[in-house]
Short mmCIF file of C-alpha atoms in Angstrom, two decimals:
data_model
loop_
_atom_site.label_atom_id
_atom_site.label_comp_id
_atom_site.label_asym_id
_atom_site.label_seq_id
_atom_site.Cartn_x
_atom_site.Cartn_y
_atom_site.Cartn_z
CA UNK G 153 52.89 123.19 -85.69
CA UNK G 154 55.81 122.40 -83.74
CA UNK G 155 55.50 120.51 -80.45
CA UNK G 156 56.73 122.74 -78.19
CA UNK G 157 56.52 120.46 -74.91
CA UNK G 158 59.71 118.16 -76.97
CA UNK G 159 61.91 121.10 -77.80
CA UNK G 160 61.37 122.48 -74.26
CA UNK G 161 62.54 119.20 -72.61
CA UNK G 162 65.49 119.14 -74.39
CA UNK G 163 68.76 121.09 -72.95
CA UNK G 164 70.98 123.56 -75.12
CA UNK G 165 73.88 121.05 -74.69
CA UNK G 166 71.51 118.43 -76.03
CA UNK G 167 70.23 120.13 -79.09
CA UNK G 168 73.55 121.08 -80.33
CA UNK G 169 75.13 117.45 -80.00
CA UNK G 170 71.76 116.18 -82.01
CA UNK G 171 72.24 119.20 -84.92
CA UNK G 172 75.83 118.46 -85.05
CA UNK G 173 74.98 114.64 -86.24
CA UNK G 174 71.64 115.08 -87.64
CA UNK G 175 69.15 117.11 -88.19
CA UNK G 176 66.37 114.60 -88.38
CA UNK G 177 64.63 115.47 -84.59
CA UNK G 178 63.68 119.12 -85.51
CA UNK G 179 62.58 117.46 -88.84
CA UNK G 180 60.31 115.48 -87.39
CA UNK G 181 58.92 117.94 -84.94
CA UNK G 182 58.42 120.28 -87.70
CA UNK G 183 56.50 118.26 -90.58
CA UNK G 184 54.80 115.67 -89.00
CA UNK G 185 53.10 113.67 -91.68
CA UNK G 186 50.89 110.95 -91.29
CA UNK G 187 49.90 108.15 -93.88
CA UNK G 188 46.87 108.08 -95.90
CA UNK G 189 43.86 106.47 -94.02
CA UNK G 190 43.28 102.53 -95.19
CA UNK G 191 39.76 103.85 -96.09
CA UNK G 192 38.45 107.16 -96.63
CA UNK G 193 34.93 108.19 -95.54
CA UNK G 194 33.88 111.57 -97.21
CA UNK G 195 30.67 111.58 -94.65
CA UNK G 196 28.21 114.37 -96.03
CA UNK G 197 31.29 115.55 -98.38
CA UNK G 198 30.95 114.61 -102.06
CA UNK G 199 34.48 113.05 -103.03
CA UNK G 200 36.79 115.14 -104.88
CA UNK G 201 38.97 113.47 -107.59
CA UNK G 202 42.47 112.77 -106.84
CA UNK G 203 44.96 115.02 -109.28
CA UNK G 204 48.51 114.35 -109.60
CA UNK G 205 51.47 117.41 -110.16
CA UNK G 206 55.36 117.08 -111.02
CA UNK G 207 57.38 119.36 -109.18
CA UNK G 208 60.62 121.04 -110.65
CA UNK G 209 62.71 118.62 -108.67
CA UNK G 210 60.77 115.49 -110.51
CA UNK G 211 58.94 114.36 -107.79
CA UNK G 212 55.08 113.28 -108.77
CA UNK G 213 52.62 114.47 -105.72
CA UNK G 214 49.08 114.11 -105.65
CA UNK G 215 46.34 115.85 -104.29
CA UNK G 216 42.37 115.73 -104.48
CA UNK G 217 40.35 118.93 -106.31
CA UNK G 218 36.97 120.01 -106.68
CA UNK G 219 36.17 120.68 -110.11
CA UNK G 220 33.91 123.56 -110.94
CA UNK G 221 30.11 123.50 -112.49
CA UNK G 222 30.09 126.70 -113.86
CA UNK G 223 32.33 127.38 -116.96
CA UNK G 224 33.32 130.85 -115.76
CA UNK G 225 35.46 129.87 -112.26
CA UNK G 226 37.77 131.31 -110.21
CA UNK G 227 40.56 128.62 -108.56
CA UNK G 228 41.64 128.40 -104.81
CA UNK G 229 44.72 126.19 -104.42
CA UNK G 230 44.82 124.93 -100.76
CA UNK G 231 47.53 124.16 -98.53
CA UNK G 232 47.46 122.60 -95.32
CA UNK G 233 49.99 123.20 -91.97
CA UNK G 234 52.61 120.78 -91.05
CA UNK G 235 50.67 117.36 -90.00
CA UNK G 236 48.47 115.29 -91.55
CA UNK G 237 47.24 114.37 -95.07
CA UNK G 238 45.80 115.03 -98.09
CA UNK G 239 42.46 113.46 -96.68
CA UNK G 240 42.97 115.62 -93.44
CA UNK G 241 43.39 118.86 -95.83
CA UNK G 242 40.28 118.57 -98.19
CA UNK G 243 37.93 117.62 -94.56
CA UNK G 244 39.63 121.37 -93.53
CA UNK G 245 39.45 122.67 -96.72
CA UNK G 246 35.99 121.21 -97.86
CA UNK G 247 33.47 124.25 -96.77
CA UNK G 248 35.48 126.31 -99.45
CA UNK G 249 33.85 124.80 -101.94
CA UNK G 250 31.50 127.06 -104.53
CA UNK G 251 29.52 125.20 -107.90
CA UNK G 252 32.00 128.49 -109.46
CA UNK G 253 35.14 127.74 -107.54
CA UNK G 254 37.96 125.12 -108.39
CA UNK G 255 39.26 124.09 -105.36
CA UNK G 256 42.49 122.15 -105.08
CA UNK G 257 43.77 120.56 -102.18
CA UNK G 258 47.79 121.11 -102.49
CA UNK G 259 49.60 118.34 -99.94
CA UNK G 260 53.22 117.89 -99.76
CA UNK G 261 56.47 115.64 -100.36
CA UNK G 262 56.40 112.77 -97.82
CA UNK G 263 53.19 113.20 -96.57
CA UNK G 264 50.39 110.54 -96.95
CA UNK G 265 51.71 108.39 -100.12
CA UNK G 266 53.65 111.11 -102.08
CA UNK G 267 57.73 110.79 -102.44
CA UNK G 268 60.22 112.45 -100.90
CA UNK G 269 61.19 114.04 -97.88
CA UNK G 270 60.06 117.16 -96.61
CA UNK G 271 61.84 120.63 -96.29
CA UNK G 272 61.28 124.21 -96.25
CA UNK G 273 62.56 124.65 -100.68
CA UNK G 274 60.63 121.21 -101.06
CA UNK G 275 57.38 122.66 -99.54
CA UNK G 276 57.78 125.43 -101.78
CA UNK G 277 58.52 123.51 -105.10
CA UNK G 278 55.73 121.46 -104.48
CA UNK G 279 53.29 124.40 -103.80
CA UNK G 280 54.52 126.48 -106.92
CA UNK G 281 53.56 122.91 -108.57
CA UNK G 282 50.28 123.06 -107.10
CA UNK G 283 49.75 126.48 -108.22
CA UNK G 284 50.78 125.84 -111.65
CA UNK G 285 47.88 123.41 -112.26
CA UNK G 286 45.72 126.04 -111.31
CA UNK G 287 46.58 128.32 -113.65
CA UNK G 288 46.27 125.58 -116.50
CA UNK G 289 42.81 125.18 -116.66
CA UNK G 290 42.82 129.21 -117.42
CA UNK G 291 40.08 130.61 -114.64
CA UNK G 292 39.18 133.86 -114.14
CA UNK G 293 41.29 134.25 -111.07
CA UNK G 294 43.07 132.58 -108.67
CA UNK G 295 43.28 132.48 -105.04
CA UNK G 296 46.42 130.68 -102.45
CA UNK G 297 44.58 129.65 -98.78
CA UNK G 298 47.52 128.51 -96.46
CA UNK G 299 46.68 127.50 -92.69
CA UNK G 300 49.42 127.74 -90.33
CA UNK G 301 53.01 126.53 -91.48
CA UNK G 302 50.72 126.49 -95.33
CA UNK G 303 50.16 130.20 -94.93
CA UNK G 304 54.02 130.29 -95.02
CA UNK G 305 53.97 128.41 -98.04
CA UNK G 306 51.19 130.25 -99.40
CA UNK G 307 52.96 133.74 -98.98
CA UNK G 308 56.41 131.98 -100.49
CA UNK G 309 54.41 131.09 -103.82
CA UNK G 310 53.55 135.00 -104.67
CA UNK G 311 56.78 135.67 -104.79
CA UNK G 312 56.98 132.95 -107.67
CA UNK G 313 53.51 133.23 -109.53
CA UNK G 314 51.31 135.58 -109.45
CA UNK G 315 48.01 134.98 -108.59
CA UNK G 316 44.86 137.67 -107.81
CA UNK G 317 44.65 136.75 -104.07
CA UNK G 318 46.08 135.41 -100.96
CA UNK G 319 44.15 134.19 -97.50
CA UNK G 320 46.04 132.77 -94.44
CA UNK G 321 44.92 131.54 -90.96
CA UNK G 322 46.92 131.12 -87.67
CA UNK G 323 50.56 131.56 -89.76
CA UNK G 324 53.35 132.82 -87.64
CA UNK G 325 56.35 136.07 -88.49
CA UNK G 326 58.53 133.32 -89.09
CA UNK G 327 59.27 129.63 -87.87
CA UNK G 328 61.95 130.24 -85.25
CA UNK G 329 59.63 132.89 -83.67
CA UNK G 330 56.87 130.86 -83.30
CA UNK G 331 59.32 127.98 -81.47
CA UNK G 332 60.56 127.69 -77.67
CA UNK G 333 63.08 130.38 -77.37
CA UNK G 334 65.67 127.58 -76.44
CA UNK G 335 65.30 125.75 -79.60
CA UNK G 336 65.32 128.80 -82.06
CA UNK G 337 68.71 128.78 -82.53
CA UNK G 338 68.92 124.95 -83.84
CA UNK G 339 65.91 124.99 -86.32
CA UNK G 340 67.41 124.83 -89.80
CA UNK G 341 64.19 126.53 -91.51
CA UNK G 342 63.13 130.05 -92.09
CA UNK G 343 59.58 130.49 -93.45
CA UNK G 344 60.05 134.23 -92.72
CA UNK G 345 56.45 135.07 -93.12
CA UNK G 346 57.49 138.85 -91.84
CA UNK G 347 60.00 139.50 -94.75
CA UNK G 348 57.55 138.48 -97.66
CA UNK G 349 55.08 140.90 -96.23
CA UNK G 350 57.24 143.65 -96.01
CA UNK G 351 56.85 143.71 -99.97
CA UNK G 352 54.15 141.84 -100.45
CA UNK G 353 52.17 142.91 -103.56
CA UNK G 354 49.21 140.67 -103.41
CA UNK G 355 45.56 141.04 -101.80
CA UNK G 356 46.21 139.67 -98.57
CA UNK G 357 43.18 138.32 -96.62
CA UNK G 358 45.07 137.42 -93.01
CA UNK G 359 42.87 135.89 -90.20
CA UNK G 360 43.91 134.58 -86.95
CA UNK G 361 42.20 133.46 -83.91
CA UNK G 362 42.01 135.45 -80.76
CA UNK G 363 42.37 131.88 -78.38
CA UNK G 364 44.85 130.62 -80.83
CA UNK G 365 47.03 128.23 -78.57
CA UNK G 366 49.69 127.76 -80.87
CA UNK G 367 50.72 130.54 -82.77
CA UNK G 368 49.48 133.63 -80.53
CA UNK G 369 47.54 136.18 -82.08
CA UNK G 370 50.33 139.02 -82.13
CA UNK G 371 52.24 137.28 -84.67
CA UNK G 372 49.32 138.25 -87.24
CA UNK G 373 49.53 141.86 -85.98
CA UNK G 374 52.82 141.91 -86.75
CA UNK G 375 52.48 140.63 -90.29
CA UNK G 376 49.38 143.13 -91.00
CA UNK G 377 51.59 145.99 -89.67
CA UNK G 378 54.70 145.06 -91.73
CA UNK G 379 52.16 145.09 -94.98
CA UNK G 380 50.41 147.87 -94.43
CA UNK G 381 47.58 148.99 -96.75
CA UNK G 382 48.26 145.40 -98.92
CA UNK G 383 46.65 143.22 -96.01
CA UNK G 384 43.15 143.02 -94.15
CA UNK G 385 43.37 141.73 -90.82
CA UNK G 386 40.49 140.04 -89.47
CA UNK G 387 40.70 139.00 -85.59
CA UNK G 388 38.68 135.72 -85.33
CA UNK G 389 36.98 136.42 -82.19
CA UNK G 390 36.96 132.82 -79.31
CA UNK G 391 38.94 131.13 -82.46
CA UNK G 392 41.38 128.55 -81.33
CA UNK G 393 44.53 127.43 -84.00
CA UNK G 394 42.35 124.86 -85.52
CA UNK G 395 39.05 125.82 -86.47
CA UNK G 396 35.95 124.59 -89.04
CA UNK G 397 35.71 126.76 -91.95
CA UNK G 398 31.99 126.42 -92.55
CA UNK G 399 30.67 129.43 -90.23
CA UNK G 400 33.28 131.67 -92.06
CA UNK G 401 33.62 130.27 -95.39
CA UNK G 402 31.22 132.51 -97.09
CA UNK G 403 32.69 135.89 -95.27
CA UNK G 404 36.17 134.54 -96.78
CA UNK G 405 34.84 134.30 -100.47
CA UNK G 406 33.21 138.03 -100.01
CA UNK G 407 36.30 139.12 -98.78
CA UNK G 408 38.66 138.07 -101.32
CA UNK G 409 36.13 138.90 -104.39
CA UNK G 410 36.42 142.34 -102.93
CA UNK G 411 40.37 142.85 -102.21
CA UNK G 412 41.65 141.07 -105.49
CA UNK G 413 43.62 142.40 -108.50
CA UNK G 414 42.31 142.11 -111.44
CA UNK G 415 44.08 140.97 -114.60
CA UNK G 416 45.55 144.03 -115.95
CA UNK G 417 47.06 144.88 -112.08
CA UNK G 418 50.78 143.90 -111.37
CA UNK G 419 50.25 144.86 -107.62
CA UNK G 420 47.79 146.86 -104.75
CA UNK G 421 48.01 150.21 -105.06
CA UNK G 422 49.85 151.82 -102.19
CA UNK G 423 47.46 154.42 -102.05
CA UNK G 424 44.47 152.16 -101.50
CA UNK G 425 43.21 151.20 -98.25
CA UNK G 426 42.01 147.68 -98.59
CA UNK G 427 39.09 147.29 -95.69
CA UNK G 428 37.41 144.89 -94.62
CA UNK G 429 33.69 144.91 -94.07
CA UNK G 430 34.39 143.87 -90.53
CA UNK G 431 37.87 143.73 -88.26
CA UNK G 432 36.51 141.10 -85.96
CA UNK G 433 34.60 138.05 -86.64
CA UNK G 434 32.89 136.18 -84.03
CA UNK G 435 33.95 132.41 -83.84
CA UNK G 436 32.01 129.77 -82.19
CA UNK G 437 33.37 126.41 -82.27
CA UNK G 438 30.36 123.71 -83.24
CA UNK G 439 30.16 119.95 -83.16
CA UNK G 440 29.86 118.65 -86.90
CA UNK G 441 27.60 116.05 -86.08
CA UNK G 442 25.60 118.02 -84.36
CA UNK G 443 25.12 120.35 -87.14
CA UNK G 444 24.21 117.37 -89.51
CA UNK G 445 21.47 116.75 -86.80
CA UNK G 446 20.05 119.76 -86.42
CA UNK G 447 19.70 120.88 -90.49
#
């Protein structure tokens, strides 16, 4: 997410001299991507394989997927927040995987190795690419998972393919929102989060942390107010903006086999209530290596 303690530091006068010339500093404190590791090290993870996806604009992005056991498979296309890597994604992304699941880690123009610089129509070319290769391989269903700035990008691709089901964690209304109220006016991105779920028309599985530092919690009760009956908000009890997936990962999968359209739906019915088996899910934050320890 963006780094507030920059944009606060910097003076109205300031901002508007650097937007006038370039727009480059809020681009940098919004997508901060970092290059792919010199060697990766999968620890207790078996490796995925690295795909590659052309985007509508030409560019060639790659990403890493998890390729199903089981001939009948749903797919969950994955897409990570604003920093990091592909590498970084599929660590986050990892306890997702299911021997009936095809799980592919989505990553971005610019970031790690792939071409291209990154921007708010970029981010969601790339993701409708992402998306796209999904669908391909004809599963049974498929899913979107977007965490933070990804949930944004997430939400943007059911507006451009449909897919059975949607699941976000710790996404914001809408970028400028989420920012230091003295940079909102400079930042030349949307991601308005709030206007897709006015009309959203996909099972929408939206989960935020109650200790999230970065994006505070009432963001997601605006979104799940704003879409009504079409979302199930689950409060992550203790969860801070960045959390492991493991303890949760089954709940999620329960969750979104429950809530999803099938094939022959076009969209949620606005007469039923989508409900979640619980509101609030407890969230305690556990060292990895510790785990690997103690199973």
């Amino acid at each position: 997410m963006i780094l507030t303690t920059t944009l606060k530091a910097l003076t109205a006068g300031t901002m508007l001299l650097l937007t006038a010339s370039h727009g480059s500093i809020f681009d940098s404190r919004i997508f901060e991507p970092e290059k792919m590791p010199a060697s990766l090290n999968w620890g207790d993870v078996p490796e995925p394989s690295e795909i590659s996806v052309t985007t509508s604009d030409g560019l060639i992005l790659k990403g890493y997927r998890w390729k199903p056991r089981c001939k009948s498979h749903v797919a969950l296309v994955f897409f990570h927040g604003n920093s990091g890597n592909r590498f970084d994604a599929a660590n986050l992304a990892a306890p997702l995987r299911r021997d009936d699941v095809d799980l592919i880690v989505a990553s971005y123009r610019g970031y790690g190795d792939n071409p291209g610089q990154p921007d708010e129509e970029g981010l969601y070319a790339d993701a409708e690419a992402f998306v796209k290769q999904a669908k391909a391989d004809r599963p049974d269903k498929v899913f979107l998972f977007g965490y933070s700035l990804g949930g944004a990008v997430a939400l943007n691709a059911t507006t451009r393919v449909r897919v059975n089901g949607i699941a976000t964690l710790g996404t914001f209304t809408d970028l400028r929102s989420a920012a230091p109220r003295l940079a909102r006016a400079f930042i030349p991105y949307e991601f308005d989060n709030l206007k897709i779920a006015k009309s959203i028309n996909t099972p929408w599985l939206l989960m935020h942390g109650t200790k999230d530092e970065v994006v505070p919690v009432k963001h997601a009760q605006r979104l799940a107010d704003a879409a009504g009956n079409k979302a199930v908000f689950v409060r992550l009890q203790g969860a801070p903006h960045r959390i492991l997936l493991d303890q949760i990962a089954q709940r999620i999968w329960t969750q979104l086999g429950s809530m999803s359209l099938s094939d022959s739906e076009d969209n949620v019915s606005p007469s039923t209530e989508i409900q979640p088996a619980d509101s609030q899910w407890n969230y305690l934050a556990r060292d990895p290596q510790c785990d690997r320890i103690l199973s």
